[in-house]
Amino acid sequence: IPAAVSGLVPMSAILDYLREHHDRFVRDLCDYLRFPSVSAQPQHQKDLRACAEWLVHRCRRIGLDSELCETAGHPVVLARTPRRAGKRRPHFLVYGHYDVQPPEPFELWQSPPFEPRVTDAAVFARGASDNKGQHLAHLNAVEAWLATGAELPCDLTFLIEGEEEVGSRSLAGFLAARRAELRCDAVVVSDTGMPAPGLPALTYALRGIAAVEIIVTGPDRDLHSGIFGGTVDNPAMALCQMLAQLRDRHGRVNIPGFYDDVAPLSAYERRQLARLPFNARAYRRFLGVPRLFGETGYTAWEQRSARPTVEINGLTSGYQGEGSKTIIPAWARAKLTFRLVPHQRPDRIARLVVRHLRRLTPPTVRAQITVGHGGEPYLLDPRSPRAQAALRALRAAFDREPVLLREGGSIPIVTQFRKILGAETLLLGLALPDDNAHSPNEKFDLGNYAAGMRLGATLWPELAAAGG
Ligand code: BES
Ligand code: ZN
């Protein structure tokens, strides 16, 4: 850690400020978490806007030049640190998202998802770690820089969007439209995870994604399954039979051409991934499964971060209420996503999937197949000077040697940062494996909240000094 950051204000003053204001930062996070900013559900549109407005005000209060930017979808929040006239300094973008996943099923939450509950160790609420807590830590760090009078060694722009969890529909257009002002030397994103408590990580790869929905229809209404069963196909059965063929017993996706562009894992990467902590028994228990399942020939870390998959995210048909109802349902529906790895392309994969599902559809039902959002896989060279600078900041913030990580989740916009802004993204995740992202009882570890703020204190001098 550099001792003095601006000649007058030592780094320790920034860190002291963060420590002194920690309780208030926790209260701020709770305020932020009270907005039910569920981007997938239209009834929450006003809540998303209110949440974005809260964020704009919060940014203004700490001295950022902040605006709410309209898009075709949910608004984007932009906030800039005060610019120095005449001096060209490095410019970094901090990206995050204020939208959250749907909280359902409510009954599995120990406390309501939008009434934050603070314990000694964590704050529980939907969006706590994915992603409000993670980017608020960076914002708090900038507050500390400004409030202590320290001079940031770079210009920062916070870009916090409201559509990440639904595929960032409007953001690429927004980036293109404001390209000149958003051009930057690198993007910093804290929206990924750490492999274990206390073990910081630089994530250098993310999986891509391709989403597809299918509705299979049969009779034009639900039918009595005794009177008509045996003479017409059952859409639920037909859909299940189709879906069951998409993956084989060895965990391979069973679609012609699916693996054509998959880059094999190098021996070097396999050695690196093998060094990450993993305990199969603890992992199995933690997930509550009787046995793990994955592609034969790959380790769990490889399976979950560097190999492509197909998942059924939702499957709906017929009657699911109390008791029984003897029908042949009129329709059955499934939501699928494929996780992709370099160099698979979401549009090509979606085409292959649609073609294959058409072929699998029996003539006794109709299938309507629609392609949803997509995102390309991301891969960064972790040897670059900026990646090394980020590793130094992680080491300082967590007081522990960081590891390099590939992650299985997706943040589709990061490849657009590269294409549109010409900037690489440093993924510095603060979420723990048991933070329950997208699950009931999501939480954010308060130790990681504090470490994330320390990261936001030490990162900028390191990055600004790293050059290209
Ligand atoms: N924060 C996650 C992405 C993530 C989590 C990456 C953990 C790596 C490790 C993000 O909010 C997310 O959930 N993204 C979606 C993207 C999709 C909706 C396009 C995902 O991965 O399902
Ligand atoms: Zn998410």
Short mmCIF file of C-alpha atoms and ligand atoms in Angstrom, two decimals:
data_model
loop_
_atom_site.label_atom_id
_atom_site.label_comp_id
_atom_site.label_asym_id
_atom_site.label_seq_id
_atom_site.Cartn_x
_atom_site.Cartn_y
_atom_site.Cartn_z
CA ILE A 1 0.00 0.00 0.00
CA PRO A 2 1.43 3.39 -0.89
CA ALA A 3 1.83 5.35 2.33
CA ALA A 4 0.70 8.72 1.00
CA VAL A 5 -1.82 9.03 -1.76
CA SER A 6 -1.73 12.74 -2.40
CA GLY A 7 1.24 14.05 -0.53
CA LEU A 8 -0.98 15.25 2.29
CA VAL A 9 -3.46 12.51 2.99
CA PRO A 10 -2.06 9.11 3.89
CA MET A 11 -3.79 5.90 2.80
CA SER A 12 -4.30 5.15 6.48
CA ALA A 13 -6.64 8.16 6.73
CA ILE A 14 -8.87 6.67 4.03
CA LEU A 15 -8.85 3.29 5.74
CA ASP A 16 -9.59 4.95 9.11
CA TYR A 17 -12.52 6.77 7.57
CA LEU A 18 -13.92 3.50 6.24
CA ARG A 19 -13.58 1.86 9.63
CA GLU A 20 -15.16 4.80 11.48
CA HIS A 21 -18.17 4.92 9.16
CA HIS A 22 -18.72 1.19 8.88
CA ASP A 23 -22.01 1.07 10.81
CA ARG A 24 -23.48 3.86 8.71
CA PHE A 25 -22.34 2.09 5.54
CA VAL A 26 -24.28 -0.96 6.71
CA ARG A 27 -27.37 1.20 7.26
CA ASP A 28 -26.95 2.71 3.78
CA LEU A 29 -26.78 -0.77 2.30
CA CYS A 30 -29.99 -1.69 4.11
CA ASP A 31 -31.72 1.38 2.66
CA TYR A 32 -30.57 0.34 -0.81
CA LEU A 33 -31.76 -3.24 -0.27
CA ARG A 34 -35.28 -2.18 0.68
CA PHE A 35 -36.11 -1.41 -2.95
CA PRO A 36 -37.64 -4.51 -4.59
CA SER A 37 -35.81 -3.84 -7.84
CA VAL A 38 -36.77 -7.07 -9.60
CA SER A 39 -36.07 -6.40 -13.28
CA ALA A 40 -37.81 -9.54 -14.56
CA GLN A 41 -41.21 -8.56 -13.13
CA PRO A 42 -43.13 -5.69 -14.79
CA GLN A 43 -45.00 -4.81 -11.58
CA HIS A 44 -41.69 -3.60 -10.11
CA GLN A 45 -40.94 -1.02 -12.79
CA LYS A 46 -41.56 1.88 -10.38
CA ASP A 47 -39.41 0.25 -7.73
CA LEU A 48 -36.50 0.05 -10.16
CA ARG A 49 -36.81 3.73 -10.93
CA ALA A 50 -37.06 4.65 -7.25
CA CYS A 51 -34.00 2.53 -6.53
CA ALA A 52 -32.04 4.24 -9.32
CA GLU A 53 -33.08 7.65 -7.98
CA TRP A 54 -31.92 6.70 -4.50
CA LEU A 55 -28.57 5.78 -5.98
CA VAL A 56 -28.28 9.05 -7.90
CA HIS A 57 -28.87 10.98 -4.67
CA ARG A 58 -26.42 8.88 -2.75
CA CYS A 59 -23.76 9.55 -5.41
CA ARG A 60 -24.49 13.29 -5.32
CA ARG A 61 -24.22 13.38 -1.56
CA ILE A 62 -20.65 12.10 -1.67
CA GLY A 63 -19.70 14.66 -4.29
CA LEU A 64 -20.13 12.80 -7.57
CA ASP A 65 -21.61 14.37 -10.67
CA SER A 66 -24.52 12.00 -11.05
CA GLU A 67 -27.39 11.52 -13.49
CA LEU A 68 -30.29 9.19 -14.12
CA CYS A 69 -30.14 8.15 -17.77
CA GLU A 70 -33.24 6.96 -19.56
CA THR A 71 -33.05 3.88 -21.79
CA ALA A 72 -35.70 1.84 -23.55
CA GLY A 73 -35.78 -0.25 -20.38
CA HIS A 74 -34.82 0.47 -16.78
CA PRO A 75 -32.68 3.59 -16.24
CA VAL A 76 -28.91 3.60 -15.98
CA VAL A 77 -27.14 5.53 -13.23
CA LEU A 78 -23.96 7.38 -14.20
CA ALA A 79 -21.79 9.10 -11.59
CA ARG A 80 -18.43 10.77 -12.12
CA THR A 81 -15.76 11.83 -9.70
CA PRO A 82 -14.84 15.52 -9.99
CA ARG A 83 -12.61 15.95 -13.05
CA ARG A 84 -9.34 17.89 -12.88
CA ALA A 85 -9.10 20.54 -15.52
CA GLY A 86 -6.30 20.15 -18.01
CA LYS A 87 -4.85 16.96 -16.64
CA ARG A 88 -5.27 13.76 -18.63
CA ARG A 89 -5.48 11.04 -16.05
CA PRO A 90 -6.34 7.38 -16.40
CA HIS A 91 -10.09 6.80 -16.54
CA PHE A 92 -11.69 3.72 -15.05
CA LEU A 93 -15.29 2.59 -15.17
CA VAL A 94 -16.89 0.83 -12.21
CA TYR A 95 -19.79 -1.29 -13.39
CA GLY A 96 -22.54 -2.86 -11.29
CA HIS A 97 -26.27 -3.53 -11.35
CA TYR A 98 -29.04 -2.37 -9.04
CA ASP A 99 -31.58 -4.87 -10.35
CA VAL A 100 -32.07 -8.17 -8.56
CA GLN A 101 -33.39 -11.64 -9.27
CA PRO A 102 -36.99 -12.53 -8.37
CA PRO A 103 -37.21 -13.43 -4.66
CA GLU A 104 -39.63 -16.35 -5.05
CA PRO A 105 -40.30 -18.73 -3.35
CA PHE A 106 -41.05 -16.38 -0.44
CA GLU A 107 -41.82 -19.13 2.08
CA LEU A 108 -38.19 -20.27 2.06
CA TRP A 109 -36.87 -16.92 3.32
CA GLN A 110 -36.13 -16.71 7.03
CA SER A 111 -36.88 -13.01 6.89
CA PRO A 112 -38.63 -11.11 4.08
CA PRO A 113 -36.33 -10.57 1.06
CA PHE A 114 -36.78 -6.79 1.00
CA GLU A 115 -36.58 -6.22 4.75
CA PRO A 116 -32.82 -6.45 5.32
CA ARG A 117 -31.80 -8.40 8.41
CA VAL A 118 -28.38 -7.61 9.88
CA THR A 119 -26.50 -10.14 11.98
CA ASP A 120 -22.93 -9.94 13.32
CA ALA A 121 -21.62 -11.58 10.17
CA ALA A 122 -23.89 -10.61 7.31
CA VAL A 123 -26.84 -8.72 5.92
CA PHE A 124 -29.63 -10.87 4.50
CA ALA A 125 -31.77 -9.58 1.63
CA ARG A 126 -32.34 -10.15 -2.09
CA GLY A 127 -29.57 -8.33 -3.93
CA ALA A 128 -27.26 -8.15 -0.89
CA SER A 129 -24.28 -9.72 -2.65
CA ASP A 130 -25.72 -9.80 -6.21
CA ASN A 131 -25.01 -6.98 -6.60
CA LYS A 132 -25.91 -4.01 -4.39
CA GLY A 133 -23.46 -4.68 -1.57
CA GLN A 134 -20.55 -5.25 -3.93
CA HIS A 135 -20.73 -2.00 -5.86
CA LEU A 136 -21.80 0.03 -2.84
CA ALA A 137 -18.48 -0.99 -1.25
CA HIS A 138 -16.68 0.74 -4.14
CA LEU A 139 -18.88 3.79 -3.81
CA ASN A 140 -18.17 3.99 -0.07
CA ALA A 141 -14.46 3.81 -0.79
CA VAL A 142 -14.75 6.77 -3.16
CA GLU A 143 -16.68 8.63 -0.45
CA ALA A 144 -13.69 8.05 1.82
CA TRP A 145 -11.28 9.37 -0.83
CA LEU A 146 -13.32 12.53 -1.29
CA ALA A 147 -14.26 13.11 2.33
CA THR A 148 -10.67 12.87 3.55
CA GLY A 149 -9.54 15.29 0.87
CA ALA A 150 -7.30 12.69 -0.76
CA GLU A 151 -6.63 13.18 -4.44
CA LEU A 152 -7.70 10.25 -6.60
CA PRO A 153 -4.96 9.33 -9.07
CA CYS A 154 -7.54 8.77 -11.81
CA ASP A 155 -10.99 9.69 -13.06
CA LEU A 156 -13.78 7.28 -12.15
CA THR A 157 -17.20 6.77 -13.67
CA PHE A 158 -19.73 4.55 -11.96
CA LEU A 159 -22.12 2.89 -14.38
CA ILE A 160 -24.85 1.02 -12.53
CA GLU A 161 -27.54 -0.54 -14.68
CA GLY A 162 -30.98 -2.02 -13.97
CA GLU A 163 -31.21 -4.86 -16.48
CA GLU A 164 -28.27 -7.15 -15.80
CA GLU A 165 -30.42 -9.99 -14.50
CA VAL A 166 -32.51 -9.94 -17.67
CA GLY A 167 -29.61 -9.83 -20.11
CA SER A 168 -28.61 -6.12 -20.19
CA ARG A 169 -31.00 -5.42 -23.07
CA SER A 170 -30.44 -1.68 -23.30
CA LEU A 171 -26.86 -1.31 -22.17
CA ALA A 172 -24.92 -2.05 -25.36
CA GLY A 173 -26.89 0.68 -27.14
CA PHE A 174 -26.25 3.03 -24.23
CA LEU A 175 -22.50 2.34 -24.36
CA ALA A 176 -22.43 3.00 -28.09
CA ALA A 177 -24.41 6.24 -27.72
CA ARG A 178 -22.13 7.60 -24.96
CA ARG A 179 -18.96 6.04 -26.19
CA ALA A 180 -16.85 9.19 -26.10
CA GLU A 181 -17.60 9.95 -22.48
CA LEU A 182 -17.35 6.32 -21.35
CA ARG A 183 -14.08 5.49 -23.11
CA CYS A 184 -11.77 4.25 -20.40
CA ASP A 185 -8.56 2.41 -19.65
CA ALA A 186 -10.23 -0.48 -17.86
CA VAL A 187 -13.50 -1.54 -16.28
CA VAL A 188 -13.71 -2.79 -12.70
CA VAL A 189 -16.56 -5.11 -11.77
CA SER A 190 -17.24 -6.65 -8.38
CA ASP A 191 -20.08 -9.00 -9.29
CA THR A 192 -18.47 -12.42 -9.02
CA GLY A 193 -17.38 -14.65 -6.19
CA MET A 194 -14.47 -15.79 -4.06
CA PRO A 195 -13.59 -19.49 -3.86
CA ALA A 196 -13.64 -19.54 -0.04
CA PRO A 197 -13.98 -17.11 2.88
CA GLY A 198 -10.90 -14.93 3.21
CA LEU A 199 -9.48 -16.07 -0.13
CA PRO A 200 -9.61 -13.20 -2.65
CA ALA A 201 -9.67 -13.87 -6.37
CA LEU A 202 -9.22 -12.20 -9.70
CA THR A 203 -11.69 -13.79 -12.11
CA TYR A 204 -10.21 -13.90 -15.60
CA ALA A 205 -12.96 -15.85 -17.38
CA LEU A 206 -16.75 -15.99 -17.36
CA ARG A 207 -19.06 -18.32 -19.19
CA GLY A 208 -21.36 -16.98 -21.87
CA ILE A 209 -25.04 -17.75 -22.11
CA ALA A 210 -27.78 -18.48 -24.64
CA ALA A 211 -31.43 -18.57 -23.57
CA VAL A 212 -34.19 -20.43 -25.39
CA GLU A 213 -37.87 -20.98 -24.53
CA ILE A 214 -40.12 -23.67 -25.86
CA ILE A 215 -43.89 -24.08 -25.68
CA VAL A 216 -45.34 -27.37 -26.79
CA THR A 217 -49.06 -27.39 -27.49
CA GLY A 218 -51.39 -30.28 -28.13
CA PRO A 219 -55.18 -30.23 -27.74
CA ASP A 220 -56.78 -26.76 -27.79
CA ARG A 221 -57.90 -27.19 -24.15
CA ASP A 222 -57.11 -29.41 -21.18
CA LEU A 223 -58.78 -32.78 -21.80
CA HIS A 224 -60.14 -35.54 -19.57
CA SER A 225 -57.20 -37.94 -19.48
CA GLY A 226 -59.46 -40.98 -19.15
CA ILE A 227 -61.87 -40.16 -21.93
CA PHE A 228 -59.26 -39.02 -24.44
CA GLY A 229 -55.99 -40.49 -23.10
CA GLY A 230 -54.55 -43.02 -25.49
CA THR A 231 -55.66 -41.21 -28.64
CA VAL A 232 -53.75 -37.92 -28.43
CA ASP A 233 -50.20 -37.08 -27.41
CA ASN A 234 -49.54 -35.44 -24.05
CA PRO A 235 -47.63 -32.13 -24.48
CA ALA A 236 -45.93 -32.48 -21.08
CA MET A 237 -44.77 -35.97 -21.97
CA ALA A 238 -43.65 -34.90 -25.43
CA LEU A 239 -41.68 -31.95 -24.04
CA CYS A 240 -40.03 -34.10 -21.38
CA GLN A 241 -39.00 -36.63 -23.97
CA MET A 242 -37.50 -33.90 -26.10
CA LEU A 243 -35.66 -32.26 -23.22
CA ALA A 244 -34.38 -35.57 -21.93
CA GLN A 245 -32.42 -36.00 -25.13
CA LEU A 246 -30.53 -32.73 -24.79
CA ARG A 247 -27.93 -34.18 -22.42
CA ASP A 248 -26.44 -37.65 -22.18
CA ARG A 249 -25.49 -39.72 -19.15
CA HIS A 250 -21.93 -38.43 -19.31
CA GLY A 251 -23.03 -34.83 -18.93
CA ARG A 252 -22.40 -34.00 -22.59
CA VAL A 253 -24.77 -31.72 -24.45
CA ASN A 254 -26.35 -33.82 -27.16
CA ILE A 255 -26.81 -31.28 -29.94
CA PRO A 256 -24.99 -31.63 -33.26
CA GLY A 257 -22.27 -29.00 -33.62
CA PHE A 258 -22.53 -27.81 -30.01
CA TYR A 259 -18.86 -28.49 -29.18
CA ASP A 260 -17.43 -27.36 -32.53
CA ASP A 261 -15.96 -24.10 -31.22
CA VAL A 262 -15.11 -25.13 -27.67
CA ALA A 263 -11.48 -24.32 -26.86
CA PRO A 264 -9.80 -27.21 -25.08
CA LEU A 265 -8.37 -26.49 -21.64
CA SER A 266 -4.61 -26.12 -21.71
CA ALA A 267 -2.50 -28.26 -19.42
CA TYR A 268 -1.40 -25.03 -17.69
CA GLU A 269 -4.97 -24.00 -16.92
CA ARG A 270 -5.89 -27.43 -15.69
CA ARG A 271 -2.94 -27.29 -13.30
CA GLN A 272 -4.03 -23.85 -12.06
CA LEU A 273 -7.64 -24.94 -11.53
CA ALA A 274 -6.44 -28.06 -9.71
CA ARG A 275 -4.80 -25.82 -7.11
CA LEU A 276 -8.09 -24.25 -6.02
CA PRO A 277 -9.58 -25.56 -2.79
CA PHE A 278 -12.25 -28.21 -3.31
CA ASN A 279 -13.74 -30.80 -1.00
CA ALA A 280 -16.24 -32.98 -2.88
CA ARG A 281 -17.99 -34.20 0.24
CA ALA A 282 -18.42 -30.75 1.76
CA TYR A 283 -19.53 -29.38 -1.60
CA ARG A 284 -22.08 -32.16 -2.05
CA ARG A 285 -23.47 -31.60 1.43
CA PHE A 286 -23.51 -27.84 1.00
CA LEU A 287 -25.68 -28.24 -2.10
CA GLY A 288 -27.89 -30.95 -0.57
CA VAL A 289 -27.49 -33.46 -3.40
CA PRO A 290 -27.11 -37.23 -2.95
CA ARG A 291 -24.31 -37.28 -5.49
CA LEU A 292 -22.56 -34.82 -7.79
CA PHE A 293 -23.18 -34.92 -11.55
CA GLY A 294 -21.00 -33.49 -14.26
CA GLU A 295 -19.23 -34.09 -17.51
CA THR A 296 -17.05 -37.17 -17.37
CA GLY A 297 -13.33 -36.48 -17.56
CA TYR A 298 -13.36 -33.04 -15.90
CA THR A 299 -12.91 -31.85 -12.32
CA ALA A 300 -15.68 -29.94 -10.57
CA TRP A 301 -13.87 -26.60 -11.04
CA GLU A 302 -13.49 -27.36 -14.74
CA GLN A 303 -17.11 -28.49 -15.05
CA ARG A 304 -18.51 -25.38 -13.43
CA SER A 305 -16.37 -22.77 -15.07
CA ALA A 306 -14.67 -23.98 -18.22
CA ARG A 307 -17.09 -26.47 -19.78
CA PRO A 308 -20.42 -25.70 -21.46
CA THR A 309 -23.74 -26.97 -20.11
CA VAL A 310 -27.47 -27.06 -20.74
CA GLU A 311 -29.91 -26.35 -17.91
CA ILE A 312 -33.67 -26.36 -17.63
CA ASN A 313 -34.43 -23.21 -15.62
CA GLY A 314 -38.19 -23.67 -15.54
CA LEU A 315 -40.62 -26.38 -16.55
CA THR A 316 -44.35 -25.85 -16.37
CA SER A 317 -47.42 -27.79 -17.40
CA GLY A 318 -50.76 -29.13 -16.25
CA TYR A 319 -52.13 -29.07 -12.75
CA GLN A 320 -49.90 -28.53 -9.71
CA GLY A 321 -52.53 -27.62 -7.09
CA GLU A 322 -53.89 -29.66 -4.19
CA GLY A 323 -54.95 -33.22 -4.84
CA SER A 324 -55.27 -34.56 -8.34
CA LYS A 325 -56.82 -33.42 -11.58
CA THR A 326 -56.90 -36.00 -14.33
CA ILE A 327 -56.14 -34.06 -17.46
CA ILE A 328 -54.04 -34.08 -20.57
CA PRO A 329 -52.66 -30.54 -20.39
CA ALA A 330 -53.12 -28.37 -23.45
CA TRP A 331 -49.54 -27.10 -23.26
CA ALA A 332 -46.15 -27.51 -21.64
CA ARG A 333 -43.41 -24.95 -21.43
CA ALA A 334 -39.72 -24.87 -20.59
CA LYS A 335 -37.09 -22.18 -20.18
CA LEU A 336 -33.59 -23.32 -21.07
CA THR A 337 -30.18 -21.71 -20.85
CA PHE A 338 -26.88 -22.92 -22.18
CA ARG A 339 -23.64 -21.80 -20.53
CA LEU A 340 -20.96 -21.23 -23.09
CA VAL A 341 -17.17 -21.18 -23.06
CA PRO A 342 -14.63 -19.66 -25.46
CA HIS A 343 -15.11 -19.65 -28.47
CA GLN A 344 -18.77 -20.62 -28.60
CA ARG A 345 -21.07 -17.88 -29.89
CA PRO A 346 -24.54 -17.42 -28.42
CA ASP A 347 -26.26 -16.69 -31.76
CA ARG A 348 -24.81 -19.76 -33.42
CA ILE A 349 -25.59 -21.98 -30.43
CA ALA A 350 -29.18 -20.67 -30.32
CA ARG A 351 -29.56 -21.55 -34.01
CA LEU A 352 -28.27 -25.06 -33.44
CA VAL A 353 -30.60 -25.52 -30.48
CA VAL A 354 -33.68 -24.31 -32.35
CA ARG A 355 -32.91 -26.54 -35.31
CA HIS A 356 -32.37 -29.53 -33.06
CA LEU A 357 -35.54 -28.97 -31.00
CA ARG A 358 -37.53 -28.72 -34.25
CA ARG A 359 -36.14 -32.06 -35.32
CA LEU A 360 -37.00 -33.60 -31.97
CA THR A 361 -40.61 -32.36 -32.03
CA PRO A 362 -42.96 -35.28 -32.77
CA PRO A 363 -45.67 -34.67 -35.39
CA THR A 364 -48.35 -35.16 -32.70
CA VAL A 365 -47.71 -31.73 -31.07
CA ARG A 366 -46.69 -28.22 -32.14
CA ALA A 367 -43.63 -26.45 -30.79
CA GLN A 368 -43.08 -22.72 -30.61
CA ILE A 369 -39.44 -21.96 -29.93
CA THR A 370 -38.11 -18.49 -29.14
CA VAL A 371 -34.56 -17.31 -28.64
CA GLY A 372 -33.98 -15.10 -25.60
CA HIS A 373 -31.00 -13.14 -24.37
CA GLY A 374 -27.43 -14.12 -25.09
CA GLY A 375 -23.96 -13.27 -23.91
CA GLU A 376 -20.50 -14.20 -25.11
CA PRO A 377 -17.97 -15.93 -22.90
CA TYR A 378 -15.15 -13.75 -21.56
CA LEU A 379 -11.49 -14.50 -21.20
CA LEU A 380 -8.77 -12.10 -20.05
CA ASP A 381 -5.00 -12.44 -19.94
CA PRO A 382 -4.26 -12.47 -16.20
CA ARG A 383 -0.60 -11.62 -16.85
CA SER A 384 -1.38 -8.07 -18.02
CA PRO A 385 0.05 -5.22 -15.89
CA ARG A 386 -3.44 -4.10 -14.83
CA ALA A 387 -4.43 -7.60 -13.76
CA GLN A 388 -1.23 -7.75 -11.73
CA ALA A 389 -2.04 -4.36 -10.19
CA ALA A 390 -5.51 -5.62 -9.25
CA LEU A 391 -3.93 -8.67 -7.64
CA ARG A 392 -1.73 -6.39 -5.52
CA ALA A 393 -4.78 -4.40 -4.37
CA LEU A 394 -6.64 -7.63 -3.52
CA ARG A 395 -3.67 -8.80 -1.50
CA ALA A 396 -3.60 -5.53 0.45
CA ALA A 397 -7.36 -5.45 1.06
CA PHE A 398 -7.67 -9.07 2.23
CA ASP A 399 -4.18 -9.54 3.65
CA ARG A 400 -3.95 -12.81 1.75
CA GLU A 401 -2.43 -14.00 -1.52
CA PRO A 402 -5.21 -13.92 -4.17
CA VAL A 403 -5.90 -16.72 -6.63
CA LEU A 404 -6.85 -16.65 -10.30
CA LEU A 405 -10.32 -17.93 -11.02
CA ARG A 406 -12.58 -18.86 -13.88
CA GLU A 407 -16.26 -18.51 -13.04
CA GLY A 408 -19.34 -20.21 -14.39
CA GLY A 409 -21.76 -17.28 -14.20
CA SER A 410 -22.21 -14.71 -16.94
CA ILE A 411 -21.97 -10.93 -17.20
CA PRO A 412 -22.73 -10.48 -20.87
CA ILE A 413 -21.87 -6.79 -21.01
CA VAL A 414 -18.16 -7.34 -20.34
CA THR A 415 -17.49 -8.40 -23.94
CA GLN A 416 -19.27 -5.21 -25.05
CA PHE A 417 -16.95 -3.14 -22.87
CA ARG A 418 -14.15 -4.65 -24.90
CA LYS A 419 -15.83 -4.14 -28.28
CA ILE A 420 -17.45 -0.75 -27.76
CA LEU A 421 -15.16 0.96 -25.24
CA GLY A 422 -11.96 -0.90 -26.09
CA ALA A 423 -11.46 -1.71 -22.42
CA GLU A 424 -10.76 -4.95 -20.58
CA THR A 425 -12.69 -5.82 -17.43
CA LEU A 426 -11.14 -6.74 -14.10
CA LEU A 427 -13.52 -8.97 -12.16
CA LEU A 428 -12.87 -8.61 -8.44
CA GLY A 429 -15.63 -10.60 -6.77
CA LEU A 430 -16.66 -10.23 -3.15
CA ALA A 431 -19.41 -12.87 -2.89
CA LEU A 432 -18.96 -16.08 -0.90
CA PRO A 433 -20.01 -19.52 -2.16
CA ASP A 434 -22.78 -19.62 0.47
CA ASP A 435 -24.10 -16.09 -0.16
CA ASN A 436 -27.11 -17.66 -1.91
CA ALA A 437 -27.12 -15.55 -5.05
CA HIS A 438 -30.41 -16.18 -6.92
CA SER A 439 -31.53 -18.42 -4.02
CA PRO A 440 -33.64 -17.79 -0.91
CA ASN A 441 -31.81 -16.13 2.01
CA GLU A 442 -29.29 -14.25 -0.08
CA LYS A 443 -26.74 -12.48 2.08
CA PHE A 444 -23.59 -10.39 1.93
CA ASP A 445 -20.76 -10.98 4.34
CA LEU A 446 -19.98 -7.83 6.33
CA GLY A 447 -16.29 -8.71 6.48
CA ASN A 448 -16.28 -8.79 2.70
CA TYR A 449 -18.19 -5.52 2.59
CA ALA A 450 -15.38 -3.95 4.62
CA ALA A 451 -12.70 -5.70 2.53
CA GLY A 452 -14.42 -4.47 -0.62
CA MET A 453 -14.16 -0.91 0.69
CA ARG A 454 -10.46 -1.39 1.46
CA LEU A 455 -10.12 -2.71 -2.08
CA GLY A 456 -11.69 0.49 -3.36
CA ALA A 457 -9.14 2.43 -1.34
CA THR A 458 -6.01 0.63 -2.54
CA LEU A 459 -7.04 -0.28 -6.08
CA TRP A 460 -6.93 3.11 -7.78
CA PRO A 461 -3.30 4.02 -7.06
CA GLU A 462 -2.25 0.54 -8.17
CA LEU A 463 -4.28 0.64 -11.38
CA ALA A 464 -3.35 4.20 -12.22
CA ALA A 465 0.33 3.33 -11.85
CA ALA A 466 0.06 0.15 -13.92
CA GLY A 467 -0.18 1.87 -17.29
CA GLY A 468 -1.20 -0.31 -20.26
N1 BES B 1 -23.40 -11.74 -10.51
C1 BES B 1 -23.91 -12.62 -11.50
C2 BES B 1 -22.87 -13.24 -12.40
C3 BES B 1 -21.85 -14.12 -11.73
C4 BES B 1 -22.05 -14.67 -10.48
C5 BES B 1 -20.71 -14.40 -12.41
C6 BES B 1 -21.09 -15.47 -9.92
C7 BES B 1 -19.76 -15.21 -11.86
C8 BES B 1 -19.95 -15.74 -10.60
C9 BES B 1 -24.91 -11.90 -12.38
O1 BES B 1 -25.74 -11.05 -11.65
C10 BES B 1 -25.81 -12.91 -13.00
O2 BES B 1 -26.49 -13.61 -12.31
N2 BES B 1 -25.82 -12.96 -14.32
C11 BES B 1 -26.73 -13.77 -15.04
C12 BES B 1 -26.68 -13.28 -16.45
C13 BES B 1 -27.84 -13.64 -17.28
C14 BES B 1 -29.18 -13.30 -16.69
C15 BES B 1 -27.70 -13.05 -18.65
C16 BES B 1 -26.35 -15.23 -14.94
O3 BES B 1 -25.16 -15.58 -14.90
O4 BES B 1 -27.26 -16.05 -14.88
ZN ZN B 2 -27.24 -12.38 -10.66
#
